[in-house]
Coordinates of C-alpha atoms in Angstrom, one line a residue:
Chain A
M1 CA -26.2 12.0 -34.7
L2 CA -29.8 12.8 -34.2
V3 CA -30.5 9.2 -33.5
L4 CA -27.6 9.0 -31.2
V5 CA -28.7 11.8 -29.0
F6 CA -32.2 10.6 -28.9
F7 CA -30.8 7.1 -28.0
T8 CA -28.8 8.6 -25.1
V9 CA -31.7 10.5 -23.8
R10 CA -34.0 7.4 -23.9
L11 CA -31.4 5.3 -22.3
T12 CA -31.1 7.6 -19.3
G13 CA -34.9 6.9 -18.8
D14 CA -36.7 8.6 -15.9
P15 CA -34.1 10.5 -14.0
V16 CA -36.5 11.7 -11.3
G17 CA -36.3 8.6 -9.2
L18 CA -32.4 8.9 -9.1
M19 CA -32.2 12.6 -8.5
V20 CA -34.8 13.0 -5.7
A21 CA -34.1 11.8 -2.1
R22 CA -35.5 8.4 -1.5
N23 CA -37.9 9.6 1.3
A24 CA -39.3 12.4 -0.9
T25 CA -43.1 12.6 -0.9
P26 CA -45.1 12.0 -4.1
E27 CA -45.8 15.8 -4.2
Q28 CA -42.1 16.7 -3.9
R29 CA -41.4 14.4 -6.7
E30 CA -44.1 15.9 -8.8
A31 CA -42.8 19.4 -8.1
F32 CA -39.3 18.3 -9.1
R33 CA -40.7 16.7 -12.3
V34 CA -42.5 19.9 -13.3
A35 CA -39.6 22.2 -12.4
H36 CA -37.2 20.3 -14.6
G37 CA -39.8 19.6 -17.3
F38 CA -39.9 15.9 -16.9
D39 CA -43.7 16.0 -16.9
R40 CA -43.9 16.8 -20.6
P41 CA -44.2 14.0 -23.2
L42 CA -41.0 12.3 -24.0
A43 CA -41.0 13.4 -27.7
E44 CA -41.5 17.1 -26.6
Q45 CA -38.6 16.8 -24.1
F46 CA -36.5 15.3 -26.7
I47 CA -37.1 17.9 -29.3
G48 CA -36.6 20.6 -26.7
Y49 CA -33.4 19.1 -25.6
L50 CA -32.3 18.5 -29.1
G51 CA -32.9 22.1 -30.1
N52 CA -30.9 23.3 -27.1
A53 CA -28.0 20.9 -27.7
L54 CA -27.7 22.0 -31.3
G55 CA -27.5 25.5 -30.0
G56 CA -24.8 24.6 -27.7
D57 CA -26.9 24.5 -24.5
L58 CA -26.5 21.2 -22.8
G59 CA -28.6 22.0 -19.8
K60 CA -27.6 23.0 -16.3
S61 CA -25.7 21.0 -13.7
L62 CA -27.9 20.0 -10.7
R63 CA -25.2 20.3 -8.1
L64 CA -22.9 22.9 -9.5
H65 CA -25.6 25.2 -10.8
L66 CA -23.6 26.1 -13.9
P67 CA -24.3 25.4 -17.6
N68 CA -23.0 22.1 -18.4
A69 CA -21.5 23.4 -21.7
E70 CA -19.5 25.8 -19.7
L71 CA -18.2 23.2 -17.3
I72 CA -17.2 21.0 -20.1
M73 CA -15.4 23.7 -22.0
Q74 CA -13.5 24.6 -18.8
R75 CA -12.2 21.0 -18.4
L76 CA -11.8 20.1 -22.0
P77 CA -8.2 21.6 -22.5
A78 CA -6.7 19.5 -19.8
T79 CA -8.3 16.3 -21.1
M80 CA -7.2 17.0 -24.7
E81 CA -3.7 17.7 -23.4
L82 CA -3.6 14.4 -21.6
A83 CA -5.1 12.4 -24.4
L84 CA -3.0 13.9 -27.1
A85 CA 0.2 13.3 -25.0
A86 CA -0.9 9.7 -24.5
L87 CA -1.6 9.2 -28.2
L88 CA 1.7 10.8 -29.2
L89 CA 3.5 8.6 -26.8
S90 CA 1.8 5.5 -28.1
L91 CA 2.6 6.4 -31.7
V92 CA 6.3 7.4 -31.0
I93 CA 6.9 4.1 -29.4
A94 CA 4.5 1.7 -31.2
V95 CA 5.3 2.8 -34.9
P96 CA 9.1 2.1 -34.9
L97 CA 8.8 -0.9 -32.5
G98 CA 5.8 -2.5 -34.5
I99 CA 7.7 -2.1 -37.8
I100 CA 11.0 -3.4 -36.4
S101 CA 9.3 -6.4 -34.8
G102 CA 7.4 -7.2 -38.0
V103 CA 10.6 -7.0 -40.1
F104 CA 12.7 -9.0 -37.6
P105 CA 10.5 -11.5 -36.0
G106 CA 12.2 -13.3 -33.2
S107 CA 14.7 -10.5 -32.4
P108 CA 15.0 -9.1 -28.9
L109 CA 13.1 -6.0 -30.0
D110 CA 10.4 -8.3 -31.3
L111 CA 10.2 -9.8 -27.8
L112 CA 9.8 -6.3 -26.4
A113 CA 7.2 -5.4 -28.9
R114 CA 5.2 -8.6 -28.0
L115 CA 5.6 -7.9 -24.4
I116 CA 4.1 -4.4 -24.8
G117 CA 1.4 -5.8 -27.0
L118 CA 0.5 -8.2 -24.2
A119 CA 0.6 -5.7 -21.5
G120 CA -1.9 -3.5 -23.4
Q121 CA -4.2 -6.4 -23.3
T122 CA -3.7 -7.6 -19.8
I123 CA -2.8 -4.6 -17.5
P124 CA -5.7 -2.4 -16.6
S125 CA -4.8 1.2 -16.9
F126 CA -6.1 2.2 -13.6
W127 CA -4.0 -0.4 -11.8
L128 CA -0.9 0.6 -13.8
A129 CA -1.6 4.1 -12.8
M130 CA -1.5 3.1 -9.1
I131 CA 1.7 1.0 -9.6
L132 CA 3.4 3.9 -11.4
I133 CA 2.6 6.2 -8.5
L134 CA 4.0 3.7 -6.1
V135 CA 7.2 3.2 -7.9
F136 CA 8.1 6.5 -9.5
A137 CA 6.4 9.0 -7.2
V138 CA 6.3 7.4 -3.8
N139 CA 9.5 5.3 -3.8
L140 CA 11.8 6.9 -6.4
R141 CA 10.3 10.4 -6.0
L142 CA 10.9 11.1 -9.6
F143 CA 7.5 12.5 -10.6
P144 CA 4.7 14.3 -8.8
T145 CA 1.8 12.2 -7.9
F146 CA -1.2 14.5 -8.8
G147 CA -2.3 17.8 -10.2
R148 CA -1.5 19.6 -13.4
D149 CA 1.2 22.3 -13.1
S150 CA 4.2 21.4 -15.2
L151 CA 5.2 18.9 -17.9
E152 CA 6.4 16.6 -15.1
H153 CA 2.8 16.2 -14.0
L154 CA 2.0 14.9 -17.5
V155 CA 4.3 12.0 -17.6
L156 CA 2.9 9.3 -15.3
P157 CA -0.8 9.9 -16.4
A158 CA 0.1 9.9 -20.1
V159 CA 2.1 6.7 -19.7
A160 CA -0.8 4.9 -17.8
L161 CA -3.3 6.2 -20.4
S162 CA -1.2 5.2 -23.3
V163 CA -0.4 1.6 -22.6
A164 CA -3.7 0.0 -23.9
S165 CA -3.4 1.7 -27.3
M166 CA 0.3 1.3 -27.5
G167 CA -0.1 -2.4 -27.1
Q168 CA -2.8 -2.5 -29.7
M169 CA -0.9 -0.4 -32.2
V170 CA 2.2 -2.6 -31.8
R171 CA 0.2 -5.7 -32.3
L172 CA -1.5 -4.2 -35.4
L173 CA 1.6 -2.9 -37.0
R174 CA 3.5 -6.2 -36.3
S175 CA 0.9 -8.2 -38.2
A176 CA 0.4 -5.7 -40.9
V177 CA 4.1 -5.7 -41.6
L178 CA 4.2 -9.5 -41.6
E179 CA 1.2 -9.6 -44.0
V180 CA 2.6 -6.9 -46.4
S181 CA 6.0 -8.6 -46.5
R182 CA 4.3 -11.6 -48.2
E183 CA 2.8 -9.6 -51.0
N184 CA 3.8 -10.0 -54.5
Y185 CA 5.0 -6.4 -55.0
I186 CA 7.5 -6.9 -52.1
R187 CA 8.9 -9.9 -53.9
T188 CA 9.1 -7.8 -57.1
A189 CA 11.0 -5.1 -55.3
R190 CA 13.3 -7.7 -53.8
S191 CA 13.9 -9.2 -57.1
K192 CA 14.7 -5.8 -58.6
G193 CA 17.6 -5.9 -56.3
L194 CA 16.4 -3.1 -54.0
S195 CA 18.2 -3.1 -50.6
E196 CA 16.2 -4.4 -47.6
I197 CA 16.2 -0.8 -46.1
V198 CA 14.7 0.7 -49.1
I199 CA 12.0 -2.1 -49.3
T200 CA 11.2 -1.7 -45.6
L201 CA 10.9 2.2 -45.7
R202 CA 9.4 2.7 -49.2
H203 CA 7.2 -0.4 -49.7
V204 CA 6.4 -2.1 -46.4
T205 CA 6.0 0.7 -44.0
P206 CA 3.5 3.0 -45.9
N207 CA 1.4 0.0 -46.7
A208 CA 1.5 -1.3 -43.1
L209 CA 0.7 2.2 -41.7
I210 CA -2.7 2.3 -43.5
P211 CA -4.7 0.2 -41.0
L212 CA -3.1 2.3 -38.2
V213 CA -5.1 5.4 -39.4
S214 CA -8.5 3.9 -38.3
V215 CA -7.0 2.8 -35.0
V216 CA -5.7 6.1 -34.1
G217 CA -9.1 7.8 -34.3
V218 CA -10.9 5.0 -32.3
N219 CA -8.1 4.9 -29.7
F220 CA -8.4 8.7 -29.2
T221 CA -12.1 8.3 -28.2
Y222 CA -11.3 5.3 -26.0
M223 CA -8.7 7.5 -24.2
L224 CA -11.4 10.0 -23.5
G225 CA -13.2 7.1 -21.8
G226 CA -10.1 5.7 -20.1
S227 CA -9.4 9.2 -18.8
V228 CA -12.2 8.7 -16.4
Y229 CA -9.9 6.4 -14.4
I230 CA -6.6 8.0 -15.0
E231 CA -7.7 11.5 -14.3
T232 CA -9.4 10.6 -11.1
I233 CA -6.3 8.8 -9.8
F234 CA -4.0 11.6 -10.7
A235 CA -6.4 14.4 -9.7
W236 CA -6.1 15.7 -13.2
P237 CA -8.7 18.5 -13.7
G238 CA -10.3 17.3 -16.8
L239 CA -13.5 15.8 -18.2
G240 CA -12.8 12.5 -16.6
T241 CA -12.8 13.8 -13.1
L242 CA -15.7 15.8 -13.9
L243 CA -17.6 12.9 -15.1
N244 CA -16.6 10.8 -12.1
D245 CA -17.8 13.6 -9.7
A246 CA -21.0 13.9 -11.6
I247 CA -21.6 10.1 -11.3
N248 CA -20.8 10.1 -7.5
D249 CA -23.1 13.1 -7.0
S250 CA -25.9 11.7 -9.3
D251 CA -25.7 14.9 -11.2
F252 CA -27.8 13.4 -14.1
P253 CA -27.9 16.4 -16.5
L254 CA -24.1 16.6 -16.3
V255 CA -23.4 13.0 -16.8
Q256 CA -25.8 13.2 -19.8
A257 CA -24.1 16.3 -21.2
I258 CA -20.6 14.9 -20.9
T259 CA -21.6 11.6 -22.5
I260 CA -23.3 13.3 -25.4
F261 CA -20.4 15.6 -25.9
I262 CA -17.9 12.7 -26.0
A263 CA -20.2 10.7 -28.3
A264 CA -20.5 13.7 -30.7
F265 CA -16.7 14.0 -30.5
A266 CA -16.4 10.4 -31.4
I267 CA -18.7 10.6 -34.4
G268 CA -16.8 13.6 -35.6
L269 CA -13.5 11.9 -35.3
N270 CA -14.9 8.8 -37.0
L271 CA -15.9 10.9 -40.0
L272 CA -12.5 12.5 -40.1
T273 CA -10.9 9.1 -40.0
D274 CA -13.0 8.0 -42.9
I275 CA -11.9 11.0 -44.8
A276 CA -8.3 10.4 -44.0
Y277 CA -8.6 6.8 -45.1
D278 CA -9.9 7.9 -48.4
L279 CA -7.1 10.3 -48.8
I280 CA -4.4 7.7 -48.0
D281 CA -5.7 4.5 -49.5
P282 CA -6.6 4.7 -53.1
R283 CA -8.4 1.4 -52.8
A284 CA -10.9 2.7 -50.4
R285 CA -11.7 5.7 -52.7
Q286 CA -12.7 3.3 -55.5
R287 CA -15.3 1.6 -53.5
Chain B
M1 CA -36.7 -39.4 -45.0
P2 CA -36.4 -36.1 -46.9
V3 CA -34.6 -34.5 -44.0
R4 CA -31.5 -36.7 -44.5
I5 CA -31.0 -35.2 -47.9
F6 CA -30.2 -31.8 -46.5
D7 CA -27.8 -33.4 -44.0
A8 CA -26.0 -35.3 -46.7
L9 CA -25.4 -32.2 -48.6
S10 CA -23.9 -30.3 -45.8
P11 CA -20.3 -31.2 -45.0
R12 CA -21.4 -31.6 -41.4
Q13 CA -18.8 -29.2 -40.1
P14 CA -19.0 -29.7 -36.4
R15 CA -18.2 -33.6 -36.5
L16 CA -15.5 -33.0 -39.1
Q17 CA -14.0 -30.3 -37.1
L18 CA -13.7 -32.5 -34.0
R19 CA -12.3 -35.5 -35.8
V20 CA -9.7 -33.5 -37.7
R21 CA -8.9 -30.6 -35.5
L22 CA -9.0 -32.0 -32.0
P23 CA -5.6 -33.7 -32.4
Y24 CA -4.2 -30.5 -34.0
G25 CA -5.5 -28.5 -31.0
V26 CA -4.0 -31.0 -28.5
H27 CA -0.8 -31.0 -30.4
R28 CA -0.6 -27.3 -30.5
L29 CA -1.5 -27.1 -26.8
L30 CA 1.4 -29.5 -25.9
H31 CA 3.9 -27.7 -28.1
D32 CA 3.0 -24.2 -27.3
P33 CA 4.1 -23.1 -23.9
G34 CA 1.9 -20.0 -24.1
A35 CA -1.3 -21.9 -24.6
L36 CA -0.4 -24.4 -21.9
L37 CA 0.3 -21.6 -19.5
G38 CA -3.0 -19.9 -20.5
L39 CA -4.9 -23.1 -19.8
I40 CA -3.2 -23.5 -16.4
L41 CA -3.9 -19.9 -15.4
V42 CA -7.5 -20.0 -16.4
S43 CA -8.1 -23.4 -14.7
L44 CA -6.6 -22.0 -11.5
V45 CA -8.8 -19.0 -11.5
V46 CA -11.9 -21.1 -12.3
L47 CA -11.0 -23.6 -9.5
T48 CA -10.3 -20.7 -7.1
A49 CA -13.8 -19.2 -7.9
L50 CA -15.5 -22.6 -7.5
F51 CA -13.7 -23.7 -4.3
A52 CA -13.4 -20.2 -2.7
E53 CA -14.9 -21.4 0.6
Q54 CA -12.4 -24.2 0.9
L55 CA -9.4 -22.2 -0.3
A56 CA -9.8 -18.9 1.5
P57 CA -8.4 -18.8 5.1
Y58 CA -11.1 -16.3 6.1
G59 CA -14.6 -15.3 5.1
P60 CA -14.6 -12.3 2.6
T61 CA -16.1 -9.9 5.1
E62 CA -14.6 -11.5 8.3
G63 CA -12.1 -9.4 10.2
S64 CA -11.3 -7.7 13.4
L65 CA -10.3 -4.0 13.6
L66 CA -7.5 -5.2 15.9
D67 CA -5.8 -6.9 12.9
A68 CA -6.4 -4.0 10.5
K69 CA -3.9 -2.4 8.1
R70 CA -1.2 -5.0 8.4
P71 CA 1.1 -5.5 5.5
E72 CA 2.2 -8.9 4.0
V73 CA 3.3 -11.6 6.3
W74 CA 6.9 -11.3 5.2
Q75 CA 7.1 -7.6 6.1
E76 CA 8.0 -6.4 9.6
Q77 CA 4.5 -5.4 10.6
G78 CA 3.0 -8.6 9.1
L79 CA 0.7 -10.7 11.0
E80 CA 0.8 -14.6 11.2
G81 CA -2.2 -16.0 9.2
H82 CA -2.6 -13.0 6.9
L83 CA -0.3 -13.9 3.9
L84 CA -1.1 -10.7 1.9
G85 CA -2.0 -8.5 4.8
T86 CA -5.3 -7.0 5.8
D87 CA -7.4 -3.9 4.8
Q88 CA -8.5 -1.0 6.8
L89 CA -11.3 -3.2 8.4
G90 CA -9.0 -6.0 9.2
Q91 CA -10.3 -8.2 6.3
D92 CA -7.9 -10.7 4.9
I93 CA -6.7 -9.5 1.5
L94 CA -5.9 -13.0 0.2
S95 CA -9.4 -14.2 1.2
R96 CA -11.0 -11.3 -0.6
V97 CA -8.9 -11.8 -3.8
I98 CA -10.0 -15.4 -3.8
Y99 CA -13.7 -14.6 -3.4
G100 CA -13.2 -11.8 -5.9
A101 CA -12.6 -14.3 -8.6
R102 CA -16.3 -15.2 -8.4
V103 CA -17.6 -11.8 -9.4
S104 CA -15.0 -11.3 -12.3
L105 CA -15.7 -14.8 -13.7
A106 CA -19.5 -14.6 -13.3
V107 CA -19.6 -11.3 -15.1
G108 CA -17.1 -12.4 -17.8
F109 CA -18.7 -15.8 -18.5
F110 CA -22.5 -14.9 -18.3
G111 CA -21.9 -11.5 -19.8
V112 CA -20.3 -13.1 -22.8
L113 CA -22.9 -15.7 -23.0
L114 CA -25.7 -13.2 -23.1
A115 CA -23.8 -10.9 -25.5
S116 CA -23.2 -13.7 -28.0
A117 CA -26.8 -15.0 -27.7
I118 CA -28.1 -11.5 -28.6
G119 CA -25.3 -10.9 -31.1
V120 CA -25.9 -14.2 -33.0
T121 CA -29.6 -13.7 -33.2
L122 CA -29.2 -10.2 -34.5
G123 CA -26.3 -11.0 -36.7
M124 CA -28.0 -14.0 -38.3
S125 CA -31.2 -12.2 -38.9
A126 CA -29.3 -9.3 -40.4
G127 CA -27.0 -11.3 -42.6
Y128 CA -29.6 -13.8 -43.8
L129 CA -32.6 -11.9 -44.2
G130 CA -30.9 -8.8 -45.6
G131 CA -32.9 -5.8 -46.9
R132 CA -34.7 -3.7 -44.3
V133 CA -34.0 -6.0 -41.4
D134 CA -30.3 -5.7 -42.2
E135 CA -30.4 -2.0 -42.5
A136 CA -32.2 -1.6 -39.2
I137 CA -30.0 -4.0 -37.2
S138 CA -26.8 -2.8 -38.9
S139 CA -27.5 0.9 -38.1
I140 CA -28.1 0.2 -34.6
V141 CA -25.0 -2.1 -34.4
N142 CA -22.7 0.6 -36.1
L143 CA -24.2 3.3 -33.9
L144 CA -23.4 1.4 -30.7
L145 CA -19.9 0.4 -31.9
S146 CA -19.0 4.0 -32.8
F147 CA -19.7 5.0 -29.1
P148 CA -16.8 4.9 -26.7
Y149 CA -17.6 1.6 -24.9
L150 CA -16.7 2.8 -21.5
V151 CA -19.0 5.8 -21.7
L152 CA -21.8 3.7 -23.1
V153 CA -21.5 1.3 -20.1
I154 CA -21.2 4.3 -17.6
I155 CA -24.5 5.8 -18.9
I156 CA -26.5 2.6 -18.6
A157 CA -24.9 1.7 -15.3
T158 CA -25.7 5.0 -13.6
V159 CA -29.4 4.2 -14.4
F160 CA -29.5 0.6 -13.2
G161 CA -29.0 -0.4 -9.6
R162 CA -25.9 -1.9 -8.3
N163 CA -26.1 -5.7 -8.3
L164 CA -24.4 -8.6 -10.1
L165 CA -27.3 -9.4 -12.4
N166 CA -27.7 -5.9 -13.6
V167 CA -24.0 -5.6 -14.4
I168 CA -24.2 -8.9 -16.4
I169 CA -27.2 -7.6 -18.3
I170 CA -25.4 -4.3 -19.0
F171 CA -22.4 -6.0 -20.4
G172 CA -24.5 -8.6 -22.2
I173 CA -26.4 -5.9 -24.1
T174 CA -23.5 -3.4 -24.8
D175 CA -21.2 -6.0 -26.0
A176 CA -23.8 -7.7 -28.4
P177 CA -23.0 -5.5 -31.3
V178 CA -19.4 -6.8 -31.5
F179 CA -20.9 -10.4 -32.0
A180 CA -23.6 -9.2 -34.3
R181 CA -21.0 -7.6 -36.6
L182 CA -18.9 -10.8 -36.7
V183 CA -21.9 -13.0 -37.3
R184 CA -23.4 -10.9 -39.9
G185 CA -20.2 -10.8 -41.9
E186 CA -19.7 -14.6 -41.6
V187 CA -23.3 -15.2 -42.6
L188 CA -23.1 -13.0 -45.6
R189 CA -20.0 -15.0 -46.8
L190 CA -21.6 -18.3 -46.0
R191 CA -25.0 -17.9 -47.6
N192 CA -23.4 -18.1 -51.0
V193 CA -21.5 -21.2 -50.3
D194 CA -22.5 -24.1 -52.5
Y195 CA -24.0 -26.4 -49.8
V196 CA -26.1 -23.6 -48.4
V197 CA -27.3 -22.6 -51.9
A198 CA -28.2 -26.3 -52.5
A199 CA -30.0 -26.5 -49.3
V200 CA -32.1 -23.5 -50.2
G201 CA -32.7 -25.0 -53.7
L202 CA -34.1 -28.2 -52.1
G203 CA -36.5 -26.1 -50.1
A204 CA -35.0 -26.4 -46.7
P205 CA -36.8 -24.2 -44.2
T206 CA -35.0 -21.1 -43.1
W207 CA -34.6 -22.2 -39.4
R208 CA -32.9 -25.5 -40.6
I209 CA -30.4 -23.6 -42.8
L210 CA -29.6 -21.2 -40.0
L211 CA -29.3 -23.9 -37.3
R212 CA -27.8 -26.7 -39.3
H213 CA -25.8 -25.2 -42.0
L214 CA -24.7 -21.8 -40.8
L215 CA -24.5 -21.9 -37.1
P216 CA -22.0 -24.8 -36.9
N217 CA -19.7 -22.9 -39.2
L218 CA -19.8 -19.9 -36.9
V219 CA -18.6 -21.9 -33.9
G220 CA -14.9 -21.4 -34.6
P221 CA -14.8 -17.5 -34.9
L222 CA -17.5 -17.2 -32.1
V223 CA -15.6 -19.1 -29.5
T224 CA -12.4 -17.1 -30.3
L225 CA -14.2 -13.9 -30.0
M226 CA -16.0 -14.9 -26.8
T227 CA -12.5 -15.6 -25.2
F228 CA -11.2 -12.2 -26.1
E229 CA -14.5 -10.4 -25.1
M230 CA -14.4 -12.3 -21.8
S231 CA -11.1 -10.9 -20.8
A232 CA -12.2 -7.4 -21.9
M233 CA -15.4 -7.8 -19.8
I234 CA -13.3 -8.7 -16.7
F235 CA -11.4 -5.5 -17.4
Y236 CA -14.5 -3.4 -17.7
E237 CA -16.2 -4.8 -14.7
A238 CA -13.2 -3.9 -12.7
G239 CA -13.2 -0.5 -14.1
L240 CA -16.9 -0.1 -13.4
S241 CA -16.4 -1.3 -9.8
F242 CA -13.5 1.1 -9.6
L243 CA -16.0 4.0 -10.5
G244 CA -18.4 2.6 -7.9
L245 CA -20.9 1.6 -10.6
S246 CA -20.7 -2.2 -10.4
V247 CA -21.5 -4.6 -7.6
P248 CA -22.2 -3.1 -4.1
P249 CA -19.1 -1.9 -2.3
E250 CA -19.2 -4.7 0.4
V251 CA -19.0 -7.4 -2.2
P252 CA -15.4 -8.5 -2.6
S253 CA -14.7 -7.9 -6.3
W254 CA -11.2 -7.0 -7.6
G255 CA -12.4 -3.7 -8.9
N256 CA -14.0 -2.7 -5.5
M257 CA -10.8 -3.7 -3.7
L258 CA -8.8 -1.5 -6.0
A259 CA -11.3 1.4 -5.6
L260 CA -10.8 1.1 -1.9
G261 CA -7.1 0.6 -2.2
R262 CA -6.7 3.8 -4.2
K263 CA -7.8 5.7 -1.1
F264 CA -5.0 4.1 1.0
L265 CA -2.5 3.9 -1.8
Y266 CA 0.2 5.8 -0.1
I267 CA -0.1 4.2 3.3
F268 CA -1.2 0.6 2.6
P269 CA -0.1 -0.2 -1.0
W270 CA -0.7 -3.9 -0.6
M271 CA -4.4 -3.3 -0.7
S272 CA -4.1 -2.3 -4.3
I273 CA -1.3 -4.5 -5.5
Y274 CA -2.9 -8.0 -5.3
P275 CA -6.4 -7.4 -6.7
G276 CA -4.7 -5.7 -9.7
L277 CA -2.3 -8.6 -10.0
A278 CA -5.3 -11.0 -10.0
I279 CA -7.0 -9.0 -12.8
S280 CA -3.9 -9.1 -14.9
L281 CA -3.0 -12.7 -14.4
T282 CA -6.6 -13.7 -15.4
A283 CA -6.7 -11.5 -18.4
F284 CA -3.2 -12.9 -19.4
G285 CA -4.5 -16.4 -19.1
V286 CA -7.6 -15.9 -21.0
N287 CA -5.8 -14.1 -23.8
L288 CA -3.2 -16.8 -24.2
L289 CA -6.1 -19.3 -24.3
G290 CA -7.8 -17.1 -26.9
D291 CA -4.8 -17.1 -29.1
W292 CA -4.7 -20.9 -28.9
M293 CA -8.4 -21.2 -29.7
R294 CA -8.0 -18.9 -32.7
D295 CA -5.2 -20.9 -34.0
V296 CA -7.1 -24.2 -33.6
L297 CA -10.7 -23.3 -34.4
D298 CA -10.2 -20.8 -37.2
P299 CA -8.1 -22.4 -40.0
R300 CA -8.0 -19.2 -42.0
L301 CA -6.1 -17.5 -39.2
R302 CA -3.8 -20.4 -38.6
R303 CA -0.3 -18.9 -38.6
A304 CA 2.6 -20.3 -40.4
D305 CA 5.0 -19.6 -37.6

């Protein structure tokens, strides 16, 4: 975590050149540098920033003149709502579909599963979002196009955001089921005379779901990234629009604060995933 | 000639691979409609990018405001000579989509080349040298991999200026950890294989083991990963353009066209439909080709079905 924050701060380099108007005089640049503490040695800046960050102070936005932490917390619920909805949607569709397609390769549902798997890899979410708006909002008038008022507003953005992870989950589950089906214990279960339904539900499914655990965590953080496009397109008032606005305004402290926040969130989630993995898979515990 | 002894010990993977596997690959290509489709799609995109001048009816920034905002030619308002319509400046959509292939392919191809070069160097050093070197490289790699990729690219892109070379460098660096991880794992596995142990025992220099005995065996998984990463990079470049962080807005790239199209989505939807379609078809083709390469080049992943 420490290394990561330091890394991020280093990566952003000298922000003065980006934040000051191009025609600023050297004196103006210097004044700006001093005012924002960029004149101090990098290590000192880093330690100062780090201390503040750990205390929940992520600096102040240059354009909005509000504490970054406050801005983030304001927007966080909307993003969480969208990302969780998208995650839930991918799970609800991907889990049954992935398992069925693995158990019955070649069936019509398998074809559907493979199509979804392919769509996740080949259709950019931001383009899908625009097509969804055109079809379901503009032409069919089934859903609202932007904003966040009711559950209806959530449908299109959640669908657009979920496709990539849904596709990945379907592909993963399908191959996991195919792989597990070849294991010896499945053959044993079959030779014991267990019905196919019992074998699928009690032996294949739990084992095939194990690799999904790690994907769920990773996908959730990727959705936070993907929300930058989706939120912007649907004018969803979350972290993604905040980040996009901050980029467009060259509001450097805010961009940095949001990325650090997302990074910290991702690391926390990775840790949780690892713990969950240990709880679920006894093989991981032994190592 | 002491050098020959090492060569004799190594199974000489690359030549063997070509002799034994090429027919399998061709066979697979001819009997797998997906692979064939992938090859056709990718070749089409590559040819389009190479011969954009000859193929495009107009220049990418050529247009008259008198012809602006026209839909596809088959629509009522369509204009003769502008098959897929024009944008808000009267520029021909089809021509811009054709020229846009250049940006996407350049970023995908050179980005992956750079990423794999960095990744292979790091991964081989980590896997073969081990110890502190491995620890240092692995911790950086894992750190970067745990970061949401898009966010990582965004931070770096906000710092760099907007031009094609910078975009390629950004993707080359940020994607390198994926290659490093793969190569490290493969090297860890290969360094205990008999012919490598034998070569070490005979006193072959490190560079020789790395280049002659390890690298050729990495080609299969590497090429497969390169294909998939290439389609991912085309995606991310479009996404970065969409956020206004990739090539300058006047450059006709698919992502830039989509970013502009979004502003006119409700009134001129054709501005957004075709660049997105181009991205999807390219990614589709590259993915199909990647599946085929994985089947052909990586025998361990060869599927029974």
